[in-house]
Short mmCIF file of C-alpha atoms in Angstrom, two decimals:
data_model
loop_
_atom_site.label_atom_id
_atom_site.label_comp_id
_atom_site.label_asym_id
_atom_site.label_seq_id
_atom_site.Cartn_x
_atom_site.Cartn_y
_atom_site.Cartn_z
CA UNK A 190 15.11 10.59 -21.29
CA UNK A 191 15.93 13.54 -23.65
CA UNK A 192 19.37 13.52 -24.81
CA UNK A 193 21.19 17.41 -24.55
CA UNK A 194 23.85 18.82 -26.06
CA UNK A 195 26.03 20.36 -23.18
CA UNK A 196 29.75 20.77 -23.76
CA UNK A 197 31.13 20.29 -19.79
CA UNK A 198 35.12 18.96 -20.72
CA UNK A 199 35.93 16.83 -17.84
CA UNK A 200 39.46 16.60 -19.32
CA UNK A 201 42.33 18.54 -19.12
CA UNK A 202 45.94 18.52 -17.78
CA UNK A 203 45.82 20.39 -14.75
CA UNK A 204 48.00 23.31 -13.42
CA UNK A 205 49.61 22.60 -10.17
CA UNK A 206 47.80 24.89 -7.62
CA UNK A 207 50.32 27.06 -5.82
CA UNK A 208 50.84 27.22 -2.18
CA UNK A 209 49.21 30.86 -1.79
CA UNK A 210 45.62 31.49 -0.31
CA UNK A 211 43.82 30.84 -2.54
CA UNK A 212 40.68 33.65 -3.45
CA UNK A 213 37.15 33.30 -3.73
CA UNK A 214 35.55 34.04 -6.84
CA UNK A 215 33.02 31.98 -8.32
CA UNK A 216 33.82 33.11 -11.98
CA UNK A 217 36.81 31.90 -11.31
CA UNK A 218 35.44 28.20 -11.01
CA UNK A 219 33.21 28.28 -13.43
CA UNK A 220 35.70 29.20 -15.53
CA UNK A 221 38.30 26.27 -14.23
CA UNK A 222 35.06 23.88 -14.39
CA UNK A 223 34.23 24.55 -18.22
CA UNK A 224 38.11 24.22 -19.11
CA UNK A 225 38.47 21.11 -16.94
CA UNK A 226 40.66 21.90 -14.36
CA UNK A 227 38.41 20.29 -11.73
CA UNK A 228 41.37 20.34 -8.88
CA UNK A 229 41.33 23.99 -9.33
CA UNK A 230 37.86 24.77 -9.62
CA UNK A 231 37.59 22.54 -6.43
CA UNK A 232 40.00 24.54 -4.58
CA UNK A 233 38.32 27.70 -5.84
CA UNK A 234 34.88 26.86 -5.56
CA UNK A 235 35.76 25.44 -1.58
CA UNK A 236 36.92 28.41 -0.76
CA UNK A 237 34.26 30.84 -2.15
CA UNK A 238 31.77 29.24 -0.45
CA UNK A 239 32.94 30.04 3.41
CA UNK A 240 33.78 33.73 2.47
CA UNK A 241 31.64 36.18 3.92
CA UNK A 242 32.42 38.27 1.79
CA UNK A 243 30.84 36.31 -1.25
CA UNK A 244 28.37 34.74 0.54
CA UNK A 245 26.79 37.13 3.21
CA UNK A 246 25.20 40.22 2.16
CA UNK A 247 25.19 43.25 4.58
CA UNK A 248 22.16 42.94 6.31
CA UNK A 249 23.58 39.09 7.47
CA UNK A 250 21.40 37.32 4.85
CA UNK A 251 22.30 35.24 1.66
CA UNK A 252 24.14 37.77 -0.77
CA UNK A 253 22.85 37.64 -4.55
CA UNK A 254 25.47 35.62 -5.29
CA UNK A 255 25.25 32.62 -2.93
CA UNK A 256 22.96 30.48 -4.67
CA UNK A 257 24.95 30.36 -7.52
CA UNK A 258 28.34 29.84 -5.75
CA UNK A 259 26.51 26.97 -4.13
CA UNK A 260 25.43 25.79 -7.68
CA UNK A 261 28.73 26.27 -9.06
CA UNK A 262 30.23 24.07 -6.45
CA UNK A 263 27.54 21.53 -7.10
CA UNK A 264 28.34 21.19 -10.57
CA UNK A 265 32.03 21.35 -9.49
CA UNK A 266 31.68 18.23 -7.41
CA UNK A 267 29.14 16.28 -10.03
CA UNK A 268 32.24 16.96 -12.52
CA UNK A 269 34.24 14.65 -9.83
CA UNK A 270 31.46 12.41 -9.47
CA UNK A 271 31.58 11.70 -13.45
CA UNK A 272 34.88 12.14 -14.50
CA UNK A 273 36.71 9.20 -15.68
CA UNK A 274 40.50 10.94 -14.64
CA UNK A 275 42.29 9.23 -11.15
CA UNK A 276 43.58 12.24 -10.52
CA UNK A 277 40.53 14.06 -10.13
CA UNK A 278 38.61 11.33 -8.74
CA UNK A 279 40.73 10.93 -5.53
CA UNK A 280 40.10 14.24 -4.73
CA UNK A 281 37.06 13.43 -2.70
CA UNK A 282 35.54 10.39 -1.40
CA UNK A 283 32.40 10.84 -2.29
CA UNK A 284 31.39 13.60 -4.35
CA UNK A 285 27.85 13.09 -5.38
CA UNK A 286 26.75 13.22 -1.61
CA UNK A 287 28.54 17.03 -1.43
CA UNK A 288 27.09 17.92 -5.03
CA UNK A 289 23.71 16.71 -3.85
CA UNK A 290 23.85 18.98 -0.99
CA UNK A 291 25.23 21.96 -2.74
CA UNK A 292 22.29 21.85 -5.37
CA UNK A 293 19.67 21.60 -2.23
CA UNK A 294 21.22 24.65 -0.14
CA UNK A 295 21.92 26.86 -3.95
CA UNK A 296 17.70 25.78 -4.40
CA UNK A 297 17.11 27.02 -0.98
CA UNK A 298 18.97 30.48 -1.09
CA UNK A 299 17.24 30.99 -5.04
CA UNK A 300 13.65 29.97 -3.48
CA UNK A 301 12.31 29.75 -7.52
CA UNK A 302 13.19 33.29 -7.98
CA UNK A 303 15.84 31.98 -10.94
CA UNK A 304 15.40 29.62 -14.11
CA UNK A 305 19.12 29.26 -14.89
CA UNK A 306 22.53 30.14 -12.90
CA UNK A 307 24.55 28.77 -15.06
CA UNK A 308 26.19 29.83 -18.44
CA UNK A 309 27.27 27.04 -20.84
CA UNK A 310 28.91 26.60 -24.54
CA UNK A 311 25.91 25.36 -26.77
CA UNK A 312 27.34 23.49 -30.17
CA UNK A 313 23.52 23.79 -31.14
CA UNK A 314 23.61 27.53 -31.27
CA UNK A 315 27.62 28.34 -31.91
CA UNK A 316 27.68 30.26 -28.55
CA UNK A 317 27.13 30.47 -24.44
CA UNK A 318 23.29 30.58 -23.26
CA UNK A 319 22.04 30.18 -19.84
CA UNK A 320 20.85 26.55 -19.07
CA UNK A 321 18.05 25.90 -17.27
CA UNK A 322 18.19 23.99 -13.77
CA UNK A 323 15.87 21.62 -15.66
CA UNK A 324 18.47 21.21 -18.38
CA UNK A 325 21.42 20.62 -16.35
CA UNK A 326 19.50 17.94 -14.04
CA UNK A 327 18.50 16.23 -17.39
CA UNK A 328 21.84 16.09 -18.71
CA UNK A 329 23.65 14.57 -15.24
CA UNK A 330 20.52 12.29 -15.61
CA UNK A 331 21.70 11.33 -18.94
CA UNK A 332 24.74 10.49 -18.05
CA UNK A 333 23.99 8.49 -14.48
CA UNK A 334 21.39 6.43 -16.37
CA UNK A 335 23.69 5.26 -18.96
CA UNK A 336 26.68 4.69 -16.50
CA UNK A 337 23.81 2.18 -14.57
CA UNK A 338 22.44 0.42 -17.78
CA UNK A 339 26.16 -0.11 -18.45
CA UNK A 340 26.87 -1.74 -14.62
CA UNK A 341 23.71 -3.36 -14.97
CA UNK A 342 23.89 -5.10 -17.94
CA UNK A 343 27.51 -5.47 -18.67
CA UNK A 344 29.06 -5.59 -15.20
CA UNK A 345 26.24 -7.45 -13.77
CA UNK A 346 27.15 -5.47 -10.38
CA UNK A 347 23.33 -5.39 -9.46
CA UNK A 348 24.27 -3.33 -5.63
CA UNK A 349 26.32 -0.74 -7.83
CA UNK A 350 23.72 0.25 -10.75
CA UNK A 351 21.52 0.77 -7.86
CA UNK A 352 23.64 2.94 -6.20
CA UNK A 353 23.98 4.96 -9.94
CA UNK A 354 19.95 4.89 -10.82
CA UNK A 355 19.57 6.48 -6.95
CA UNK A 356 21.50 9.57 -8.70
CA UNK A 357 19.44 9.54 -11.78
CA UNK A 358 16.15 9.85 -9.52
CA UNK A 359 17.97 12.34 -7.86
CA UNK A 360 18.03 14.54 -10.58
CA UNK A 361 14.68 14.02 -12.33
CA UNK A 362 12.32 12.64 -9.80
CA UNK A 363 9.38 12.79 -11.18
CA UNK A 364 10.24 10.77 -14.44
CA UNK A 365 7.98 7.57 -14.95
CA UNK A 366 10.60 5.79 -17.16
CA UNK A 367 13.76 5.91 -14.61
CA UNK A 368 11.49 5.00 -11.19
CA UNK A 369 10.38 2.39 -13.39
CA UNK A 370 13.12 0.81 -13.79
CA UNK A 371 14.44 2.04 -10.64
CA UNK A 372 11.77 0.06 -8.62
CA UNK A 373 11.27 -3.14 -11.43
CA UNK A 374 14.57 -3.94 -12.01
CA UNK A 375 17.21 -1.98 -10.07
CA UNK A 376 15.96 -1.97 -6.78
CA UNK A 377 14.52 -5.30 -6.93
CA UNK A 378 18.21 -6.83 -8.65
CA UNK A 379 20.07 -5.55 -5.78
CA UNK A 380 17.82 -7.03 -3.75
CA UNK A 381 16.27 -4.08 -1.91
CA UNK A 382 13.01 -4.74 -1.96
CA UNK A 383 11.68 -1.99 0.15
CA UNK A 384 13.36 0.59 -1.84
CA UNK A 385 11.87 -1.26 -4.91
CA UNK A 386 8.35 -0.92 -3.47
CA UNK A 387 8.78 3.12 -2.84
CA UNK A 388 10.38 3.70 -6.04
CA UNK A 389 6.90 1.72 -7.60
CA UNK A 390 5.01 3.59 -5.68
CA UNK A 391 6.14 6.96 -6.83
CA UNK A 392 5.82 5.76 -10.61
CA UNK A 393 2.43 5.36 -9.60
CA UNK A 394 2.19 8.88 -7.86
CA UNK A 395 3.98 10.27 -10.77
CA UNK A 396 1.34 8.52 -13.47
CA UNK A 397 2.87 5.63 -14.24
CA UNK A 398 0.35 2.83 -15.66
CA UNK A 399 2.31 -0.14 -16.87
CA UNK A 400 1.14 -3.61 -15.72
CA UNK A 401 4.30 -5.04 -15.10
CA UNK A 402 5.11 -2.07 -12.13
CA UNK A 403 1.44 -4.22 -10.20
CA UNK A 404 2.86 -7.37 -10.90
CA UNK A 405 6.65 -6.17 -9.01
CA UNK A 406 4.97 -4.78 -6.21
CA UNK A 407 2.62 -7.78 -5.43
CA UNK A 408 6.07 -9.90 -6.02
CA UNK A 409 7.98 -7.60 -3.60
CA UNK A 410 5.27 -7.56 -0.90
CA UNK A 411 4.97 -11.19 -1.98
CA UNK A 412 8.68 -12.33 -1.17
CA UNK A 413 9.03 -10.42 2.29
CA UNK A 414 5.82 -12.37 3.35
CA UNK A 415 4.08 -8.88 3.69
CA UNK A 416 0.62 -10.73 3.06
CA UNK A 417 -1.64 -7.64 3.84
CA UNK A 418 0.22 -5.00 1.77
CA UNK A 419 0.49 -7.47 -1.35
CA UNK A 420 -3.23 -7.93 -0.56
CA UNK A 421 -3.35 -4.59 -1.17
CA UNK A 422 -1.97 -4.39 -4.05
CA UNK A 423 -3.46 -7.09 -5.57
CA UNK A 424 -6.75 -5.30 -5.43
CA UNK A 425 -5.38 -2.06 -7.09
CA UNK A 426 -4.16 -3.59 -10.04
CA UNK A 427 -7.78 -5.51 -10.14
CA UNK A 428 -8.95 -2.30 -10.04
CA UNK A 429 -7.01 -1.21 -12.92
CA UNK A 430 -6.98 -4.00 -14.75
CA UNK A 431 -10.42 -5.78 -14.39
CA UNK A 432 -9.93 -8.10 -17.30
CA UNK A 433 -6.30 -9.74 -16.06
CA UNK A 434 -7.54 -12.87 -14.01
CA UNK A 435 -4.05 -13.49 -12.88
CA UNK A 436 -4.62 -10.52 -10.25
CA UNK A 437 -8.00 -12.86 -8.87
CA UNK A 438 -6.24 -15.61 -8.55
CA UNK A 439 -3.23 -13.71 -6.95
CA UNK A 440 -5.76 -12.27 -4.70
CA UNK A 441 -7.06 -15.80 -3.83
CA UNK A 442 -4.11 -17.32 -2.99
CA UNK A 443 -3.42 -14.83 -0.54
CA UNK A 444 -6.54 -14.54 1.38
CA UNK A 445 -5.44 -18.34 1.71
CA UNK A 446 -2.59 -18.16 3.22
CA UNK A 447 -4.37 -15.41 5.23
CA UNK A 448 -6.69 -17.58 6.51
CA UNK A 449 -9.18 -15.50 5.47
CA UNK A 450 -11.39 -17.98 3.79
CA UNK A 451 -14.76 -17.13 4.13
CA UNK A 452 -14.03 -13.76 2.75
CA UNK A 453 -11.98 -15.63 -0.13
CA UNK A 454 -15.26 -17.93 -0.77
CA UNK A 455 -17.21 -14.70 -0.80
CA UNK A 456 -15.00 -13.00 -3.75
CA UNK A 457 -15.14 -16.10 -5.90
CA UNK A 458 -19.14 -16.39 -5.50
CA UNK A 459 -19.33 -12.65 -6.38
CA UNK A 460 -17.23 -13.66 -9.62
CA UNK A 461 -19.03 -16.38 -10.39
CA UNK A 462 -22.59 -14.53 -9.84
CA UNK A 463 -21.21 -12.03 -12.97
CA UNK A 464 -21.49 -15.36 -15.22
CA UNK A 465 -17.84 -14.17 -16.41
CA UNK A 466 -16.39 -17.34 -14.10
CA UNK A 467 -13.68 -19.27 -15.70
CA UNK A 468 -12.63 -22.90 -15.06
CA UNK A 469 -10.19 -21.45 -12.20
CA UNK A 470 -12.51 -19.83 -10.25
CA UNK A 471 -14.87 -22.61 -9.66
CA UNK A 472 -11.68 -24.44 -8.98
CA UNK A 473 -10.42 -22.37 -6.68
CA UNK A 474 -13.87 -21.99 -4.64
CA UNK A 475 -13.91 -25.99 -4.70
CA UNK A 476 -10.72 -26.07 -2.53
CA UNK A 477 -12.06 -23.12 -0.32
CA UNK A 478 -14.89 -25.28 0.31
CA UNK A 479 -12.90 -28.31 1.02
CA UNK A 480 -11.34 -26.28 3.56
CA UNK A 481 -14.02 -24.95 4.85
CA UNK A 482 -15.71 -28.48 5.70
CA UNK A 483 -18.39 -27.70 3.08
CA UNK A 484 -18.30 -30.61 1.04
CA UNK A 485 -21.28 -30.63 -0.83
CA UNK A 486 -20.04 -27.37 -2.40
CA UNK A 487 -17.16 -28.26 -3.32
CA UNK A 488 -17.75 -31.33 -5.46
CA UNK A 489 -20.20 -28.77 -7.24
CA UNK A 490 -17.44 -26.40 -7.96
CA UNK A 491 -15.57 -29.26 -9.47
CA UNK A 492 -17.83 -30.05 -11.75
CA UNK A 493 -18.67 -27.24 -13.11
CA UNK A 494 -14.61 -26.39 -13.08
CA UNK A 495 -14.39 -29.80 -15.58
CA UNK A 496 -17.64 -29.08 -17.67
CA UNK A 497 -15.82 -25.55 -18.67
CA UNK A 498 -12.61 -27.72 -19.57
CA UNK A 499 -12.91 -31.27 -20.14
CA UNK A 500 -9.22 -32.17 -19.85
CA UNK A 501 -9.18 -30.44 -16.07
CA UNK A 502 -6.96 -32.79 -14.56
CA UNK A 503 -6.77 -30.93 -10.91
CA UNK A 504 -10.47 -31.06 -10.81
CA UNK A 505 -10.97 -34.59 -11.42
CA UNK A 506 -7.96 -35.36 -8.88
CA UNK A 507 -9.45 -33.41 -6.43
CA UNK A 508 -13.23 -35.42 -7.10
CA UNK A 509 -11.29 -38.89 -6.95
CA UNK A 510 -9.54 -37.96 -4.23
CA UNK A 511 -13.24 -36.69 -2.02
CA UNK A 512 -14.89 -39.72 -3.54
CA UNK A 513 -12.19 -42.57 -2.23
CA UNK A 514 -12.51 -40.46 1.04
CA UNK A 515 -16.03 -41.43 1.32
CA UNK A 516 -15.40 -45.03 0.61
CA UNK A 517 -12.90 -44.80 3.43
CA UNK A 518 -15.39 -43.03 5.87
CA UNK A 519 -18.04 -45.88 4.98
CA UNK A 520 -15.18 -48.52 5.77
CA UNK A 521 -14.01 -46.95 8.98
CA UNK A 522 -17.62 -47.07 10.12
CA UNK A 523 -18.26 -50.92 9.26
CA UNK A 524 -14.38 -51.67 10.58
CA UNK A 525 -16.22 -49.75 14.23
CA UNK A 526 -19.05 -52.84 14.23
CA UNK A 527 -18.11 -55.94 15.94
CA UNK A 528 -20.93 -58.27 14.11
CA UNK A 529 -21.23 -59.89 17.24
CA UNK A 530 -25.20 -60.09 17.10
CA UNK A 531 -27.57 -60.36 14.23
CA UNK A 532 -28.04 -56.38 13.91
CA UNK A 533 -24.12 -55.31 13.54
CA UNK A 534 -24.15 -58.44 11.41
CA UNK A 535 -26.65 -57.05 9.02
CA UNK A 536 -25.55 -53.33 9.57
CA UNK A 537 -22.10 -54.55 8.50
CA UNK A 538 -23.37 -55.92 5.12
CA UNK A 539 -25.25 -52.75 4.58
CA UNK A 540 -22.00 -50.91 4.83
CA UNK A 541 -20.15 -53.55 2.93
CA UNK A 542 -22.58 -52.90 -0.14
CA UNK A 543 -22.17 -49.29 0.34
CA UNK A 544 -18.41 -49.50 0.26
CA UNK A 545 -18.84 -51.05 -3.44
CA UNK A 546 -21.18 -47.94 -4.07
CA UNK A 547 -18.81 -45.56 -3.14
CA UNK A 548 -16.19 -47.42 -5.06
CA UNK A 549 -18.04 -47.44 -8.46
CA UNK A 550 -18.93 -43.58 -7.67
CA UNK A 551 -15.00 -42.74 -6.71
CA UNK A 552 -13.86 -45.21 -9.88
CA UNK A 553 -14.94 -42.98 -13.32
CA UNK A 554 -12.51 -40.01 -11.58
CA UNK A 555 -9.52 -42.01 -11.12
CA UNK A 556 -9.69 -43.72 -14.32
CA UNK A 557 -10.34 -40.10 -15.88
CA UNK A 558 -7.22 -38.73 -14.51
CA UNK A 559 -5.12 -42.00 -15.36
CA UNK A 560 -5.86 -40.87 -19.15
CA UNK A 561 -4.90 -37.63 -18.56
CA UNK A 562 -1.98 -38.33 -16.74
CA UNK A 563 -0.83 -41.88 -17.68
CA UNK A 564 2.26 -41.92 -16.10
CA UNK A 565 1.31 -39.79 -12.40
CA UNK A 566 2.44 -42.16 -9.66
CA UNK A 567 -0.22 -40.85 -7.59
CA UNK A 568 -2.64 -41.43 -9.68
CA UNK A 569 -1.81 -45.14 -10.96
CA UNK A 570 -1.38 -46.35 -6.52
CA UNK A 571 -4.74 -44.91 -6.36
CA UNK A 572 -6.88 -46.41 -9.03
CA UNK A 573 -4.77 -49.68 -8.53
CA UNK A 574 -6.61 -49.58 -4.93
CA UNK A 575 -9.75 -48.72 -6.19
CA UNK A 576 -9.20 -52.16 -8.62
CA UNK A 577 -8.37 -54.03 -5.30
CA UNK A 578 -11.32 -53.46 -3.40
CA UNK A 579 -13.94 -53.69 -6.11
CA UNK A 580 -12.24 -57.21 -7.03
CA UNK A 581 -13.83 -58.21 -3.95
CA UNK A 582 -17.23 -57.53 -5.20
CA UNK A 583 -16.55 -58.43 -9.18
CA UNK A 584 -13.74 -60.79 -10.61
CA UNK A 585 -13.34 -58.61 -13.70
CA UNK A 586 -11.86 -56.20 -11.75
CA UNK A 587 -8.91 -58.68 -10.68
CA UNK A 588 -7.89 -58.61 -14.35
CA UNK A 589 -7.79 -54.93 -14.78
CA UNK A 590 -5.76 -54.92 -11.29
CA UNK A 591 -2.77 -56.85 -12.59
CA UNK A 592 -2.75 -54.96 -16.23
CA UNK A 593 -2.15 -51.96 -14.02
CA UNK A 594 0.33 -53.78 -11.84
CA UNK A 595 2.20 -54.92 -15.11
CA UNK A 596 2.55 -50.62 -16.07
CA UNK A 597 3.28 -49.73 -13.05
CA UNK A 598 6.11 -52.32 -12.92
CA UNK A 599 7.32 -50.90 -16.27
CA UNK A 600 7.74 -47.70 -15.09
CA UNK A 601 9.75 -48.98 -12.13
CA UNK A 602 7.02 -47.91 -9.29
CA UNK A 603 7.41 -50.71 -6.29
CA UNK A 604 3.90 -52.82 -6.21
CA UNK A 605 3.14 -56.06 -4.34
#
């Protein structure tokens, strides 16, 4: 934001007020408000506002006057919002919410005939000019926004720099840096994350284009569980960002816990048909089609997930894993044969020899992902059953067995 120059004292001893009515004039409190008497100037300013005779004109109407008594009492009750004094602070409660609502009704009454109703000291210049409305909001915004980096990132009072960036939007809306950080790190640190979503959503509206404003909303929307607006999201960023794959992926992952599979299976196959695929797309479309019964296309995408990256550990744990499930499949249907007559008898040592095929198929995957893993417990009970069975069929296989039993013993994993 663009630092300005603008000499508003918000100290000074103060005069006591004395005990008769008090009159309205709003040069008055202007003048109390630029010397620092804000008790006074609050007194004043009160007053001038409920006096017809300030703030009605003849005809019943706003008089030419009222906007700027309202914006006089405004900047009158901003001064107690940001002044550091005890005495002046106790004087109301909460004075940004009155200032806030003086500014709106002094707006109102001007309806954009004015650029400036206020007349301030300039150190620039040596002398008073008029300051534009666009001026003063800038320099309260000034001020607010350093008050909330301070609470953020000194106090650590996360609910309370919120509550001080709210005033900084306030004042200067439409500024892509503040609802930035309003909505990424404000909102989101105080922990309201639906405020943090609207305040991204007006960077957006405002112009805003930084990557990292996509990747808070998706992790808002994300957090609350709001699958179908993060989906949303997701696919703007892609949008904006075609070349970040993290916002494919992200979009994956939720049109899988969407259940919305075949339409996740579709996007990955559109990718893929672009020949700009990498390894996690075909990896992700191999689980997909795991899920979605469709074996066959699955092991596919695992390949061709491991022949883009050789050390693809997931994919070769996921192949191992299908392959030991057919061996189990083959064994569940020979375990189903009693063998009581000469056909089950010979169907059951077709299946047994098919159980040592599917063994020998499943065997090349786990042994892959023992090297690149040597030490995953998952891994080592698995190929150590794979070593079992096939002993049955080929002694060698007994020795290889207990050389795995031996490491597995060493790193302290319980085996028979």
């Amino acid at each position: 934001m663009k630092k300005l120059v603008f000499a508003l004292a918000l100290f000074a001893s103060v005069a006591a007020v004395g005990q008769k009515p008090i009159k309205p004039s709003i040069s008055k409190a202007e003048k109390d408000l630029k010397a620092g008497k804000l008790d006074e100037a609050k007194a004043v300013i009160d007053a001038t506002v409920v006096a017809p005779e300030v703030m009605e004109s003849k005809k019943g109407g706003p008089s030419k006057d009222a906007a700027k008594a309202w914006y006089v009492k405004a900047m009158v009750y901003a001064a107690l919002d940001t002044t550091k004094e005890a005495k002046f602070k106790s004087l109301e409660s909460n004075p940004f919410k009155i200032a806030q609502e003086a500014f709106e009704k002094a707006m109102q009454i001007d309806g954009g005939k004015s650029k400036s109703l206020v007349q301030l000291p300039d150190p620039a210049i040596g002398f008073p000019r008029d300051f534009t409305f666009d001026e003063v909001s800038r320099k309260y915004a000034d001020h607010y926004y350093m008050k909330a980096a301070n609470v953020y990132e000194q106090d650590k009072d996360y609910a309370r720099a919120f509550e001080e960036i709210k005033k900084v939007v306030y004042f200067i809306p439409n500024d892509t840096s503040v609802l930035f950080n309003a909505g990424v790190f404000f909102a989101s640190a105080a922990k309201d994350f639906d405020a943090s979503a609207d305040y991204i959503k007006k960077y957006f509206a405002a112009g805003g284009k930084q990557i990292d404003a996509h990747r808070q909303l998706i992790a808002v929307y994300a957090s609350q569980k709001k699958n179908e607006e993060a989906l949303k999201a997701v696919r703007e960023a892609a949008a904006k960002f075609p070349n970040e794959s993290e916002f494919a992926q992200s979009e994956i992952a939720l049109l899988y816990d969407l259940g919305r599979l075949p339409e996740a299976r579709t996007s990955l196959e559109s990718k893929i048909s672009t020949g700009k695929a990498d390894r996690a797309t075909y990896y992700n479309l191999g689980v997909i089609c795991l899920k979605l019964n469709d074996q066959a296309a699955a092991e596919k995408a695992f390949n061709e997930a491991i022949k883009l990256d050789k050390e693809d550990f997931d994919s070769y744990a996921q192949l191992a894993d299908l392959k030991y499930k057919e061996v189990r499949k083959v064994r569940d249907a020979r375990n189903d044969i009693a063998g009581k007559n000469d056909a089950e008898i010979k169907k059951r040592q077709e299946l047994f020899q098919q159980i040592k095929t599917k063994l020998l198929e499943a065997l090349p995957y786990w042994e892959k992902c023992e090297q690149l893993k040597p030490s995953e417990e998952s891994v080592l009970y698995g190929l150590l059953s794979v070593y079992g069975e096939l002993s049955a069929y080929d002694e060698a296989y007994e020795a290889k067995s207990k050389k795995l039993t031996a490491k597995m013993k060493s790193l302290g994993l319980e085996v028979d």
